[in-house]
XYZ file of C-alpha atoms in Angstrom:
352
model
C -98.992 23.152 129.759
C -95.282 24.198 130.089
C -95.783 25.757 132.882
C -96.902 22.943 135.034
C -93.813 20.930 133.616
C -90.694 20.447 135.135
C -87.325 21.583 133.891
C -85.555 18.166 132.801
C -88.779 17.421 131.476
C -89.591 20.056 129.143
C -86.274 19.463 128.038
C -86.684 15.689 127.489
C -90.263 16.638 125.728
C -88.736 19.027 123.236
C -86.055 15.738 122.063
C -88.936 13.740 121.397
C -90.430 16.021 119.376
C -87.387 16.233 117.952
C -87.320 11.950 116.889
C -91.171 12.620 116.004
C -89.864 14.890 113.354
C -86.690 12.637 113.121
C -88.938 9.521 112.278
C -91.372 12.210 110.200
C -88.975 12.637 107.845
C -87.000 9.442 107.447
C -90.718 8.440 107.026
C -91.422 10.944 104.087
C -88.172 10.477 102.496
C -88.844 6.558 102.451
C -92.628 7.369 100.950
C -90.775 9.995 98.309
C -89.008 7.254 96.219
C -91.703 4.934 97.367
C -93.403 7.270 95.386
C -91.147 8.735 92.806
C -91.563 4.861 91.570
C -94.737 5.096 90.695
C -94.851 5.513 87.277
C -92.610 2.882 86.176
C -95.442 0.508 86.946
C -96.643 1.966 83.509
C -95.265 1.638 80.481
C -93.525 4.667 78.770
C -95.943 5.662 76.201
C -95.235 6.606 72.601
C -97.057 8.534 69.399
C -95.766 4.965 67.056
C -97.909 3.155 69.709
C -101.186 4.480 68.307
C -100.194 5.237 64.689
C -102.172 3.616 61.638
C -98.056 2.079 60.735
C -99.480 0.066 57.886
C -99.869 3.603 56.261
C -97.399 5.535 57.952
C -94.256 3.862 57.307
C -94.340 4.506 53.590
C -95.267 7.778 53.817
C -91.579 8.206 56.553
C -89.640 6.428 53.459
C -91.447 8.536 50.514
C -90.699 11.237 52.920
C -86.798 10.453 53.654
C -86.358 9.484 49.802
C -87.314 12.865 49.370
C -85.142 14.154 51.447
C -82.100 12.364 50.058
C -83.625 13.221 45.963
C -83.892 17.369 47.371
C -80.407 16.725 48.456
C -79.065 15.197 45.738
C -80.988 17.111 43.696
C -79.611 20.413 45.177
C -76.457 19.467 45.250
C -76.225 18.514 41.102
C -78.281 22.342 41.058
C -74.990 23.939 42.259
C -72.413 21.820 39.646
C -74.827 22.917 36.844
C -75.434 25.674 37.918
C -71.476 26.519 37.603
C -71.665 25.145 35.068
C -73.719 27.510 33.295
C -72.256 30.435 34.505
C -69.161 29.301 33.694
C -70.332 28.104 29.638
C -72.428 32.574 29.841
C -68.721 33.191 30.497
C -67.187 31.742 28.270
C -70.343 32.954 25.368
C -69.857 36.326 26.771
C -66.248 36.250 26.073
C -66.707 34.735 22.262
C -69.306 37.597 21.541
C -67.415 40.023 22.586
C -64.352 38.886 20.481
C -66.924 38.201 17.408
C -67.765 41.559 17.470
C -64.113 42.934 17.556
C -62.788 41.169 15.037
C -65.775 42.420 12.903
C -64.559 46.222 13.379
C -61.404 44.939 12.681
C -62.180 43.607 8.687
C -65.070 46.862 7.930
C -62.484 48.700 8.472
C -59.387 46.565 6.349
C -61.918 45.595 4.068
C -59.910 41.770 3.262
C -62.455 39.281 1.648
C -59.998 37.087 2.622
C -61.551 36.257 5.410
C -64.442 35.028 5.644
C -63.577 31.573 5.488
C -62.074 32.884 9.478
C -66.124 34.313 9.941
C -67.884 31.365 9.152
C -65.446 29.619 11.364
C -65.104 32.247 13.840
C -69.184 32.009 13.641
C -69.479 28.784 13.923
C -67.910 29.119 17.231
C -70.160 31.485 18.484
C -72.461 29.268 17.561
C -70.588 26.138 19.059
C -70.959 28.423 22.460
C -73.801 28.741 22.692
C -75.420 25.754 21.717
C -73.329 25.381 24.868
C -74.920 27.987 26.682
C -78.586 25.970 26.239
C -77.858 22.576 27.317
C -76.273 24.135 30.577
C -79.878 25.986 30.865
C -81.419 22.542 29.781
C -80.094 20.823 32.798
C -80.921 23.633 35.321
C -83.341 23.446 34.303
C -83.985 19.594 34.648
C -82.415 20.321 38.084
C -84.690 22.711 39.263
C -87.686 20.538 38.370
C -86.170 16.930 40.293
C -85.822 19.366 43.062
C -89.665 21.034 42.735
C -90.590 17.373 42.512
C -88.562 15.900 45.939
C -89.990 18.801 47.658
C -93.567 18.134 46.340
C -93.255 15.017 47.716
C -92.198 14.606 50.493
C -94.757 17.946 51.348
C -97.609 15.847 50.218
C -96.365 12.913 51.987
C -96.330 14.555 55.416
C -99.466 16.350 54.475
C -100.151 12.707 55.113
C -98.738 11.435 57.939
C -99.442 15.080 59.425
C -103.449 13.328 59.009
C -102.439 10.079 60.864
C -100.063 11.841 63.569
C -102.833 14.028 64.685
C -105.082 10.789 64.997
C -102.716 9.020 66.774
C -101.894 12.226 68.821
C -105.552 12.758 70.144
C -105.265 8.679 70.845
C -102.069 9.004 73.506
C -103.805 12.125 75.116
C -106.510 9.895 76.060
C -104.081 7.125 77.230
C -102.136 9.321 78.986
C -105.102 10.567 80.588
C -105.260 6.703 81.954
C -102.273 6.410 83.131
C -102.065 9.509 85.017
C -105.308 8.384 86.382
C -103.899 4.980 87.463
C -101.380 6.499 88.996
C -103.393 8.493 91.020
C -105.213 5.295 92.283
C -101.709 3.970 92.844
C -101.051 7.356 94.470
C -104.113 7.267 96.611
C -104.338 3.488 97.414
C -101.003 3.726 99.697
C -102.092 7.070 101.359
C -105.951 6.360 102.022
C -104.558 3.518 104.236
C -101.836 5.994 106.000
C -104.587 7.960 106.365
C -106.604 5.648 108.327
C -103.955 4.302 110.680
C -102.789 8.530 111.487
C -106.882 8.922 112.060
C -106.640 6.044 114.421
C -103.500 6.815 116.144
C -104.823 10.412 117.084
C -107.583 9.038 118.285
C -106.114 5.807 120.139
C -102.465 6.225 121.181
C -102.079 10.386 120.918
C -100.904 10.492 124.607
C -99.561 6.568 124.975
C -95.468 5.864 126.267
C -94.668 6.014 122.380
C -96.479 9.615 121.379
C -93.613 10.515 119.818
C -93.739 7.972 116.849
C -97.831 8.151 116.677
C -97.507 11.965 116.022
C -94.667 11.250 113.513
C -96.542 9.156 111.777
C -99.190 11.519 111.982
C -97.608 14.172 109.847
C -95.333 12.021 107.907
C -99.128 10.609 107.183
C -100.603 14.451 106.877
C -97.195 15.132 104.766
C -98.381 12.473 102.044
C -102.214 14.036 101.420
C -101.397 17.380 101.347
C -97.167 16.842 99.507
C -97.767 13.225 97.343
C -101.479 13.426 96.612
C -103.819 16.347 96.150
C -101.013 18.264 93.861
C -101.615 15.270 91.739
C -105.422 15.187 91.485
C -106.465 14.783 88.359
C -108.658 17.728 86.780
C -110.657 17.551 84.799
C -111.928 20.757 84.388
C -111.141 21.422 88.096
C -114.627 18.909 88.684
C -112.664 16.588 90.455
C -110.719 18.496 93.096
C -112.991 21.164 93.622
C -115.622 17.860 94.814
C -112.228 16.361 96.970
C -111.596 19.865 98.445
C -115.497 19.795 99.402
C -115.560 16.370 100.047
C -112.996 16.934 102.830
C -114.315 20.581 104.085
C -117.794 18.136 105.041
C -115.720 15.557 106.510
C -112.982 17.924 108.611
C -115.778 19.878 109.476
C -118.687 17.101 110.840
C -115.879 15.601 112.662
C -115.204 19.441 114.392
C -118.848 19.590 114.198
C -119.406 16.876 116.192
C -116.290 16.438 118.415
C -117.796 20.522 119.881
C -121.429 19.041 120.526
C -119.865 16.421 121.744
C -117.074 18.702 124.395
C -120.286 20.904 125.424
C -122.316 18.031 126.239
C -119.534 17.052 129.108
C -119.067 20.110 129.963
C -122.178 20.518 130.994
C -122.311 17.338 132.977
C -119.465 17.815 134.300
C -120.088 21.382 135.624
C -123.163 19.709 137.382
C -120.678 16.910 140.082
C -119.922 18.057 143.280
C -116.674 20.771 143.336
C -114.678 17.858 145.011
C -115.133 15.377 142.492
C -114.915 17.675 139.450
C -111.423 18.887 140.764
C -110.639 15.637 141.147
C -111.418 14.460 137.700
C -108.982 17.481 137.088
C -105.365 16.227 136.371
C -102.578 18.536 137.861
C -100.732 19.398 134.812
C -104.356 20.178 133.214
C -105.654 22.100 135.863
C -102.006 23.811 136.546
C -101.722 24.546 132.951
C -105.522 25.801 132.703
C -104.812 28.348 135.522
C -101.752 29.732 134.257
C -103.857 30.607 130.703
C -106.232 32.739 133.005
C -108.869 30.861 132.314
C -111.489 28.170 134.941
C -109.863 24.657 135.043
C -113.618 23.248 135.152
C -114.825 25.651 132.918
C -112.793 26.873 130.559
C -113.893 30.412 130.613
C -112.010 33.098 131.288
C -111.461 34.138 135.222
C -109.645 37.346 137.182
C -107.766 35.030 139.192
C -105.241 37.868 140.415
C -109.093 39.335 141.644
C -107.983 38.187 146.117
C -111.826 37.928 146.425
C -112.673 35.001 144.330
C -112.388 31.827 145.146
C -115.091 29.731 143.055
C -115.274 30.217 139.086
C -118.192 32.535 138.646
C -119.611 30.840 135.246
C -118.981 26.906 136.956
C -118.938 26.827 140.432
C -115.927 25.578 141.162
C -113.050 26.355 143.311
C -110.656 27.622 143.047
C -109.002 28.500 145.630
C -109.223 27.498 149.174
C -107.096 27.837 152.537
C -104.902 25.471 154.204
C -105.974 23.780 157.018
C -102.315 24.261 159.318
C -101.535 27.978 158.714
C -104.765 29.853 156.918
C -102.932 30.735 154.093
C -105.012 31.451 150.671
C -103.044 28.513 147.986
C -104.848 26.854 144.803
C -107.170 24.841 145.810
C -105.500 22.254 142.566
C -101.926 22.546 144.412
C -100.650 19.593 146.652
C -98.682 21.244 148.934
C -98.823 24.962 151.513
C -96.838 27.415 148.752
C -96.698 28.824 152.717
C -96.040 26.031 155.356
C -94.755 23.254 152.809
C -98.176 21.355 154.483
C -100.090 18.090 152.332
C -103.421 19.663 151.015
C -104.742 15.670 151.113
C -103.194 15.791 154.746
C -105.347 18.236 155.862
C -108.387 20.239 154.326
C -109.687 23.457 155.721
C -113.373 23.887 154.479
C -113.386 26.879 151.616
C -113.802 30.543 152.488
C -116.678 32.738 150.170
């Protein structure tokens, strides 16, 4: 088609295609903003919306209290262990001192030191008693840490069961929300496709075709980018079924269109040569000739062969002679390329 257009017309058409693309891009931007806001129609769901709160709240309180008790008991245990370490060190020092003193007493054998022996023994017992008391404190704090940890573990296990049930309910609700959001997308996209199909069938060659094609591009983008990737899966069944339906619809349209085209071509080939050439537009005829095919039946023809004046497939006239200068020219030309005589002013018989 471009070979039959004037130079300025080519540039105008290119500019109009840019208008179509710009129009489509703005529509896509607007549609994308609307689609991005669709999930906001649904409330954001949380796990607490589906959990058994009367049963979960006491468990959470128990967990918090157990964590606080474990932390406090751990801190106290650290303090007590420091005291235990100090008591053990003091007791060890006292035993070492007592041992040295006993050795000295045996060497001197002084009976008057029996009173001091008793006092030192009592002091050593006091250190041992202090060490035992601190050990009991350590044991008590260790038991407190263990009790708090076990209470927390039991509460977490019970809460985990409740959260597991809640997650199952949340997942099911998310799937329903996903389906509803997809339904919103579908409700926006399907009318666009219907309008785009009508525009393609009725208005794609109208005066305002750039806006028609821009809207068609927008509708296709909305379908393939904003809708198809968000098809619910359900194991792939939905996507495969939708793919089958789309394929069947597109295939049926292509088959019907092809049969209708072949029927029109067959009917056209039965009409007289002059009628068929008059029904073909000048631009379409030149575009088909430029591709090396017959303007009537669109089958390949050797147009460079100077002996071919008629299509060997459908019989339509391809070349004739100027009525003024007898120059061989295209039967679809409006003027003779040799003398410039109008083809409509004088018609010469076709030369076989």
